[in-house]
mmCIF file of C-alpha atoms in Angstrom:
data_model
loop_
_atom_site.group_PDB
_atom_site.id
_atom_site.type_symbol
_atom_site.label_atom_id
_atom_site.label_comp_id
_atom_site.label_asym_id
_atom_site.label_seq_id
_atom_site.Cartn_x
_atom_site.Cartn_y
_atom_site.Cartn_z
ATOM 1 C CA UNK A 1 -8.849 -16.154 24.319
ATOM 2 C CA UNK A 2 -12.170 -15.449 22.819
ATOM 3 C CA UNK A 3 -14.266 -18.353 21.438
ATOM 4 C CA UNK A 4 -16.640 -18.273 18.382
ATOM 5 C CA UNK A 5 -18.571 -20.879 17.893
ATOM 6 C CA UNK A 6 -20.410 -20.671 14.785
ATOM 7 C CA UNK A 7 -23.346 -23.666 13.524
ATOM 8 C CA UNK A 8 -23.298 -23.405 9.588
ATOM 9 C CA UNK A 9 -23.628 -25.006 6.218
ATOM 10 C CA UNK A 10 -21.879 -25.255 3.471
ATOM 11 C CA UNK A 11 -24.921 -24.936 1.072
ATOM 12 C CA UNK A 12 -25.998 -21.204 2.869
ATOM 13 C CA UNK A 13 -25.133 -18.770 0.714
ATOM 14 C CA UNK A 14 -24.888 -16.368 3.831
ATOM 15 C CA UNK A 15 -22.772 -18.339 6.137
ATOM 16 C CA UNK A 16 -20.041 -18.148 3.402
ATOM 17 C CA UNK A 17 -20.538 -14.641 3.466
ATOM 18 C CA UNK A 18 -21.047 -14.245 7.104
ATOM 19 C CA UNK A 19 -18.025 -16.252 7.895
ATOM 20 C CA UNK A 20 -15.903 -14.224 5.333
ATOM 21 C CA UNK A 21 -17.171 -10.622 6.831
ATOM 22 C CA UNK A 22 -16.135 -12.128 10.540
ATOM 23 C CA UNK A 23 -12.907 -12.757 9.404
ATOM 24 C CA UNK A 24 -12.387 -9.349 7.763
ATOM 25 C CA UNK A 25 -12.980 -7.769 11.025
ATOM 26 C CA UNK A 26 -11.182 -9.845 13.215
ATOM 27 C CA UNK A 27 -7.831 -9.583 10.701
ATOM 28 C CA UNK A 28 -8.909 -5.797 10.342
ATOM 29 C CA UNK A 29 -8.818 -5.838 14.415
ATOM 30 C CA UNK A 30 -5.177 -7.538 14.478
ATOM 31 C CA UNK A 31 -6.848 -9.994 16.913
ATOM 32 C CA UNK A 32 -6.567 -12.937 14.991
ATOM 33 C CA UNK A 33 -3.996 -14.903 18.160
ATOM 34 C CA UNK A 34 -6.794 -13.897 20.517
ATOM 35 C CA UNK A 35 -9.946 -15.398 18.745
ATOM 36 C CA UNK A 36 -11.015 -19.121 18.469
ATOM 37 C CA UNK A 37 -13.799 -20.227 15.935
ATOM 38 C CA UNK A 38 -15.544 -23.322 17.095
ATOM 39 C CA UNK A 39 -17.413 -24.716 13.790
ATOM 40 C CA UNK A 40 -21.054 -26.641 14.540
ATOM 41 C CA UNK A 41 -22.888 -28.532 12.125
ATOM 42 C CA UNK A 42 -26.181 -27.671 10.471
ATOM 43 C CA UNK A 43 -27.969 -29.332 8.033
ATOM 44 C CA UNK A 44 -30.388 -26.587 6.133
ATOM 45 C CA UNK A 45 -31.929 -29.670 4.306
ATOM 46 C CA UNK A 46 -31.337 -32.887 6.216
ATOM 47 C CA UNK A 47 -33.529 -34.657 3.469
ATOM 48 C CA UNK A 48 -31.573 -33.672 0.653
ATOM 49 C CA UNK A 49 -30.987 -36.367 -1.587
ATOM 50 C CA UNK A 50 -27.246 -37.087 -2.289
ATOM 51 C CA UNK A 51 -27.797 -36.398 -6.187
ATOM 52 C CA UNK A 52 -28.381 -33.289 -7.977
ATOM 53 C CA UNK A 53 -32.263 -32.660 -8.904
ATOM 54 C CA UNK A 54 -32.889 -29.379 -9.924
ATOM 55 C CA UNK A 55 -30.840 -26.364 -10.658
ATOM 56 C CA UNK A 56 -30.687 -23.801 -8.009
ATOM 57 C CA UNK A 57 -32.823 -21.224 -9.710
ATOM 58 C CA UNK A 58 -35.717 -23.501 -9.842
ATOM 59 C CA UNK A 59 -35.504 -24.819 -6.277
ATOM 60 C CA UNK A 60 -35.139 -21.406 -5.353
ATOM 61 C CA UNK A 61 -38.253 -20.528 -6.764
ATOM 62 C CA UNK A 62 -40.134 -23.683 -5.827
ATOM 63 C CA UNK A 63 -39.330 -22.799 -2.132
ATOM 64 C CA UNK A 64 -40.017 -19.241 -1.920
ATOM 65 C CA UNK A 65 -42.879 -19.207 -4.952
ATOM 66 C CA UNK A 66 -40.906 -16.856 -6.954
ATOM 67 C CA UNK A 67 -40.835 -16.801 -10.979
ATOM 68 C CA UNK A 68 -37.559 -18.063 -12.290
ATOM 69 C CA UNK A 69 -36.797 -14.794 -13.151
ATOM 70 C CA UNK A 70 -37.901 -13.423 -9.855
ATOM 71 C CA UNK A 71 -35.525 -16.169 -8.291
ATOM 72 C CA UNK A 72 -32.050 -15.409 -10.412
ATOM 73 C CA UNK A 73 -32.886 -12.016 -9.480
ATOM 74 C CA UNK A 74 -32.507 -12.371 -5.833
ATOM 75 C CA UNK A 75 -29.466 -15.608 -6.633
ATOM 76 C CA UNK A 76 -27.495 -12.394 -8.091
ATOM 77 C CA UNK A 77 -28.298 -10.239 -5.537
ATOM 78 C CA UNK A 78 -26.956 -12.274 -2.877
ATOM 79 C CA UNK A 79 -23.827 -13.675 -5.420
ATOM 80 C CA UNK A 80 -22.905 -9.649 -5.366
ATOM 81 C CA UNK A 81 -22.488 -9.573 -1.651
ATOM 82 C CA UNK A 82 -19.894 -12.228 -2.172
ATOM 83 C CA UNK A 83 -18.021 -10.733 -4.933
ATOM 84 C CA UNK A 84 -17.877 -7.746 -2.747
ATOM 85 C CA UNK A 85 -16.050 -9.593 -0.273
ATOM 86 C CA UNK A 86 -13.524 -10.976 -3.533
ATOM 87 C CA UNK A 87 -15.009 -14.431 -3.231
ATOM 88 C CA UNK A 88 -15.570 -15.476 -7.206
ATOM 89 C CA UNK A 89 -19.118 -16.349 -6.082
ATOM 90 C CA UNK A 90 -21.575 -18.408 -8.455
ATOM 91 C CA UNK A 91 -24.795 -19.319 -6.596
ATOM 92 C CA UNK A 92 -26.956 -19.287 -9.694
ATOM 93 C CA UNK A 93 -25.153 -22.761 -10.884
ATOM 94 C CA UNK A 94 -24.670 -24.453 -7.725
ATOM 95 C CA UNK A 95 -25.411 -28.403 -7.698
ATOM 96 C CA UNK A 96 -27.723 -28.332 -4.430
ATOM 97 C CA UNK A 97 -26.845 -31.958 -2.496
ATOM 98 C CA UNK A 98 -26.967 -33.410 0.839
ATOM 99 C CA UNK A 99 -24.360 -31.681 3.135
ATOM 100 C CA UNK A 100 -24.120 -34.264 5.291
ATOM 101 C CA UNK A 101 -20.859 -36.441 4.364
ATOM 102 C CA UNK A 102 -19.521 -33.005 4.272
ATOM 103 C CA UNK A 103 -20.123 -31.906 7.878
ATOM 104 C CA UNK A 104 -18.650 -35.513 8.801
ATOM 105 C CA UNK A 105 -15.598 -34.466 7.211
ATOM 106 C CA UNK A 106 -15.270 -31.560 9.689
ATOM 107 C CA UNK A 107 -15.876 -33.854 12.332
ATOM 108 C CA UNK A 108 -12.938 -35.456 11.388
ATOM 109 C CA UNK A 109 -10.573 -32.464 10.872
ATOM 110 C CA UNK A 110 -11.760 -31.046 14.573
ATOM 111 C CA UNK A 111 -10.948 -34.272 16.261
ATOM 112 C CA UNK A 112 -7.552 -35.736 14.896
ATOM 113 C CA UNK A 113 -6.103 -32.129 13.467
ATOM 114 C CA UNK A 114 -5.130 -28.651 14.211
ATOM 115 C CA UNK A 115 -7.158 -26.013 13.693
ATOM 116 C CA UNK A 116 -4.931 -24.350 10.548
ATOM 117 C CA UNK A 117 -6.369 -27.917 8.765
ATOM 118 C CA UNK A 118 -9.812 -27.272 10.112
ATOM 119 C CA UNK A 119 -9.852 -23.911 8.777
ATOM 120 C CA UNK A 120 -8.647 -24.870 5.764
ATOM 121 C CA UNK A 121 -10.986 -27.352 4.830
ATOM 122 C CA UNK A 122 -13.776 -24.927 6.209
ATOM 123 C CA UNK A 123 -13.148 -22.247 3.799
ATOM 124 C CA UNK A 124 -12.317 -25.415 0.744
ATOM 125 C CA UNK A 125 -15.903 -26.927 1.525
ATOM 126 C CA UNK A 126 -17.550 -23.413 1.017
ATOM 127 C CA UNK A 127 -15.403 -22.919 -1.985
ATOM 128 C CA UNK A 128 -16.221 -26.223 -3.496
ATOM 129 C CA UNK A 129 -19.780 -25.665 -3.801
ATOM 130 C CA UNK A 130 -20.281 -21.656 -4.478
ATOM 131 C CA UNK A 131 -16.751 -21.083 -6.170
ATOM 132 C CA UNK A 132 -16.243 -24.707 -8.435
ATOM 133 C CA UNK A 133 -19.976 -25.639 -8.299
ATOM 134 C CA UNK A 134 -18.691 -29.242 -6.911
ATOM 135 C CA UNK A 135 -21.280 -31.355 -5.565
ATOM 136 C CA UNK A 136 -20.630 -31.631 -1.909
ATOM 137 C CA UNK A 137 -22.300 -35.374 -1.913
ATOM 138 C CA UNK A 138 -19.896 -37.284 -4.298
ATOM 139 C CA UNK A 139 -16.671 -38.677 -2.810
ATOM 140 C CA UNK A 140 -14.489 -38.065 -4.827
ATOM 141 C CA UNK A 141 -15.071 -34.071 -4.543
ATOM 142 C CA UNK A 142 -14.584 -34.805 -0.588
ATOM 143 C CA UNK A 143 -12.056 -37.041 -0.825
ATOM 144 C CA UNK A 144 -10.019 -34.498 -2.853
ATOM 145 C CA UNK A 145 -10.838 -31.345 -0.465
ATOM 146 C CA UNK A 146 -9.753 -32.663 2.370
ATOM 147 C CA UNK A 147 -6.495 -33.843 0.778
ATOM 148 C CA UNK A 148 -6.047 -30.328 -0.224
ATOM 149 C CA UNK A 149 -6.846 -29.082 3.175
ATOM 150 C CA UNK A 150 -3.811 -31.324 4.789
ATOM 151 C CA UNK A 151 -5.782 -34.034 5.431
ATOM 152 C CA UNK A 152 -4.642 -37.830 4.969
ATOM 153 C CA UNK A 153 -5.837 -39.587 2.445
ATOM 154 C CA UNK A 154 -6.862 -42.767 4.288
ATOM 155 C CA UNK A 155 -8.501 -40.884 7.085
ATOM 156 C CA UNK A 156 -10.688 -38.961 4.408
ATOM 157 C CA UNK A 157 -11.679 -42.463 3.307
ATOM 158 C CA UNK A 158 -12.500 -43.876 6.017
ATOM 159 C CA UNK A 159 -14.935 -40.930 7.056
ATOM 160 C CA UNK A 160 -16.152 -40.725 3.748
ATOM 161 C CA UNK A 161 -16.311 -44.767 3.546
ATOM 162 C CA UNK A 162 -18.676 -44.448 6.430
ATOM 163 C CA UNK A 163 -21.460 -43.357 8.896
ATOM 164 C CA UNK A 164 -18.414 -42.291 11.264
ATOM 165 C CA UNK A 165 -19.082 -38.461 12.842
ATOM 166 C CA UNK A 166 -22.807 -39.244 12.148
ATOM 167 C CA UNK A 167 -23.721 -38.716 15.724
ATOM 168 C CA UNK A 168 -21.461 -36.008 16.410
ATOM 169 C CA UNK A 169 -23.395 -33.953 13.488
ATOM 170 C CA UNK A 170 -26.646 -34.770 15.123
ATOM 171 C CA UNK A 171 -25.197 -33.917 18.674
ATOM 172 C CA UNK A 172 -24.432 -30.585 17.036
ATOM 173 C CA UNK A 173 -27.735 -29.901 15.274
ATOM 174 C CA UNK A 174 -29.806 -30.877 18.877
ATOM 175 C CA UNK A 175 -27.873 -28.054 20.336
ATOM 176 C CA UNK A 176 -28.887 -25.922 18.124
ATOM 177 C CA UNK A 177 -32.582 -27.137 18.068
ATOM 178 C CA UNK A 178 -32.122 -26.708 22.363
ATOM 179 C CA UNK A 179 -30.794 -23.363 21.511
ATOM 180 C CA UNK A 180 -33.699 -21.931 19.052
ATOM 181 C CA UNK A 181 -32.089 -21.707 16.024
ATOM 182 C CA UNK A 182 -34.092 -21.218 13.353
ATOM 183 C CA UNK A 183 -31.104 -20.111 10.966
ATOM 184 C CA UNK A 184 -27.772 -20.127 10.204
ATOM 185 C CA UNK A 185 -25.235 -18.214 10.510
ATOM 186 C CA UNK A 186 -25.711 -18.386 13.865
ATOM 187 C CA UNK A 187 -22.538 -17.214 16.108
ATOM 188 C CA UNK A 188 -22.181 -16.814 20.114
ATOM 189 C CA UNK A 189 -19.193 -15.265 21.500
ATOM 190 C CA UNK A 190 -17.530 -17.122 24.458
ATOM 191 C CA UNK A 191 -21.073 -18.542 25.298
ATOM 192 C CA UNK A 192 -22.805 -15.937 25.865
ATOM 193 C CA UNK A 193 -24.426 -13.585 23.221
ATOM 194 C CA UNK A 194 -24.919 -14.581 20.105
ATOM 195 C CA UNK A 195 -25.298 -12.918 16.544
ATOM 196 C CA UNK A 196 -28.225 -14.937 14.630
ATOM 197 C CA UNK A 197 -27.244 -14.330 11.047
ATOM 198 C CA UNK A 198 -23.953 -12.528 8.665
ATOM 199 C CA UNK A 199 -23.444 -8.770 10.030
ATOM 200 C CA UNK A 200 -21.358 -6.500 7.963
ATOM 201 C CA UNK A 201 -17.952 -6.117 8.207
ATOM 202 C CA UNK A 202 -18.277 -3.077 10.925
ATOM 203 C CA UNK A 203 -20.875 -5.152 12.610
ATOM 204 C CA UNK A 204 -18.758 -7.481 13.924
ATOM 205 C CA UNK A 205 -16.161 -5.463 14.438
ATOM 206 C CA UNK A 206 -18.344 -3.808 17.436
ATOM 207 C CA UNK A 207 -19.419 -7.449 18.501
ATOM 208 C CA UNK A 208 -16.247 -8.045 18.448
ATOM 209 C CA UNK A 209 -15.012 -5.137 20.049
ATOM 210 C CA UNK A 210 -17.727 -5.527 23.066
ATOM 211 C CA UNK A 211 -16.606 -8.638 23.757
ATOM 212 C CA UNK A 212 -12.888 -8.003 24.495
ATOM 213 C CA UNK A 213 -14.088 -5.406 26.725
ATOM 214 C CA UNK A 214 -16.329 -7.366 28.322
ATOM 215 C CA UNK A 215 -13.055 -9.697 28.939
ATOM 216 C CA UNK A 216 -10.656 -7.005 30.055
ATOM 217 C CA UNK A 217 -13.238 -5.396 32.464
ATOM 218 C CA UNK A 218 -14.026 -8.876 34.076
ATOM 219 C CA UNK A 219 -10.558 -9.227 34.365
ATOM 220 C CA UNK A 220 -9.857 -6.562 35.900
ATOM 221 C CA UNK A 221 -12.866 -7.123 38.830
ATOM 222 C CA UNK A 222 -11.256 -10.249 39.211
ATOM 223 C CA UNK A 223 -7.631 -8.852 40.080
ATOM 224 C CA UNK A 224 -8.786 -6.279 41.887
ATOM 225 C CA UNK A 225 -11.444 -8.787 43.937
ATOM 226 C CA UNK A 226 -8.889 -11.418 44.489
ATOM 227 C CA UNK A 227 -5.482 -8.854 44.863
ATOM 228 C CA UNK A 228 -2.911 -11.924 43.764
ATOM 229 C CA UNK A 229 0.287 -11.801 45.404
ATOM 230 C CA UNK A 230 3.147 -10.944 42.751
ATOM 231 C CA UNK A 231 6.509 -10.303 43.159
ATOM 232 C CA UNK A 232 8.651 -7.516 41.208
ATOM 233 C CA UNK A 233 11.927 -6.220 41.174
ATOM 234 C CA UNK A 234 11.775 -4.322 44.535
ATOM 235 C CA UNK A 235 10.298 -7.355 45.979
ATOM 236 C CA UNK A 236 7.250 -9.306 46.749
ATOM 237 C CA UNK A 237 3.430 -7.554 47.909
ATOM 238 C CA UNK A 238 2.164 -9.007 50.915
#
């Protein structure tokens, strides 16, 4: 089994992407039993305030010093790259918001559910802001995702009700600071290399690729190393 562990957010344009484009290859692979995705909390803004203050084109441009047409510019370039993947994406009008209530709801999922519910409400949280334009902050939205992902409706409350995950998202978003991440998407394969931002399609599909034959080879040094006793039809090896 190969494990993915991916640190994200659901306000980065590119980890929607990213996440989209690894799943593409990994269906296009037929390897979907053999792969595990491990989702890790990252907060792009941990400041954000937990209302709406500014469209997206004008924080855009505030934070890179762009014009406001300079800014939509590049918003639609990057909204493309999701439409080419058949995601209905809609950057420009995004409600930018504190992710963090959000990220506690995956903490949630990951520890009382299986992982069909924690993929669910993955890919609903990432919808919800770039697909509805929901703000990730308020409740109700939260409340009403997680529901929809499978979820039960008191649990979601409770979370949501709460600091409860808190420290788990800030256990997450050390690692990451331990690990030298300076961005997200940010994937390592089975612990050991790691892809620091969204590949294409055909990208992954090498990472992916050089991984399981990474696997099969150590495998096979292993067997051969070790020579395990087996039995067969015509008997048992000595």
């Amino acid at each position: 089994m190969m494990t993915i562990t991916i640190w994200s957010d659901f306000a980065c344009p590119y980890c929607y992407i990213g996440e989209t484009r690894l799943q593409n290859a990994i269906n296009e692979l037929g390897i979907a039993d053999e792969v595990q995705i491990d989702y890790r909390a990252y907060e792009l803004d941990p400041e954000a305030s937990k209302e709406v203050v500014s469209s997206t084109p004008e924080r855009f441009a505030r934070k890179y010093r762009l014009s406001l047409e300079g800014a939509k510019d590049q918003i639609d370039q990057i909204s493309a790259l999701g439409r080419e993947l058949g995601i209905d994406f809609r950057y420009a009008t995004t409600q930018y918001s504190n992710t963090r209530d959000a990220h506690r709801l995956m903490k949630l999922a990951e520890a009382k559910y299986d992982r069909a519910t924690v993929e669910r409400l993955n890919e609903a949280l990432f919808k919800a802001y770039f697909v509805e334009n929901l703000v990730l902050a308020d409740p109700a939205v939260l409340l009403a995702k997680g529901v929809e992902a499978g979820m039960k409706e008191d649990d979601v409350k409770e979370v949501v009700n709460s600091d409860k995950y808190a420290d788990e998202v800030r256990l997450d978003e050390r690692e990451a600071m331990m690990r030298g991440v300076r961005g997200v998407p940010y994937m390592v394969f089975n612990g050991g290399f790691a892809v620091p931002g969204a590949m294409t399609v055909d990208g992954f599909k090498m990472a992916l690729n050089r991984e399981l034959k990474r696997q099969a080879k150590q495998a096979a040094e292993i067997a051969e190393t070790e020579k395990p006793h087996q039995c067969g039809p015509e008997g048992c090896k000595l």
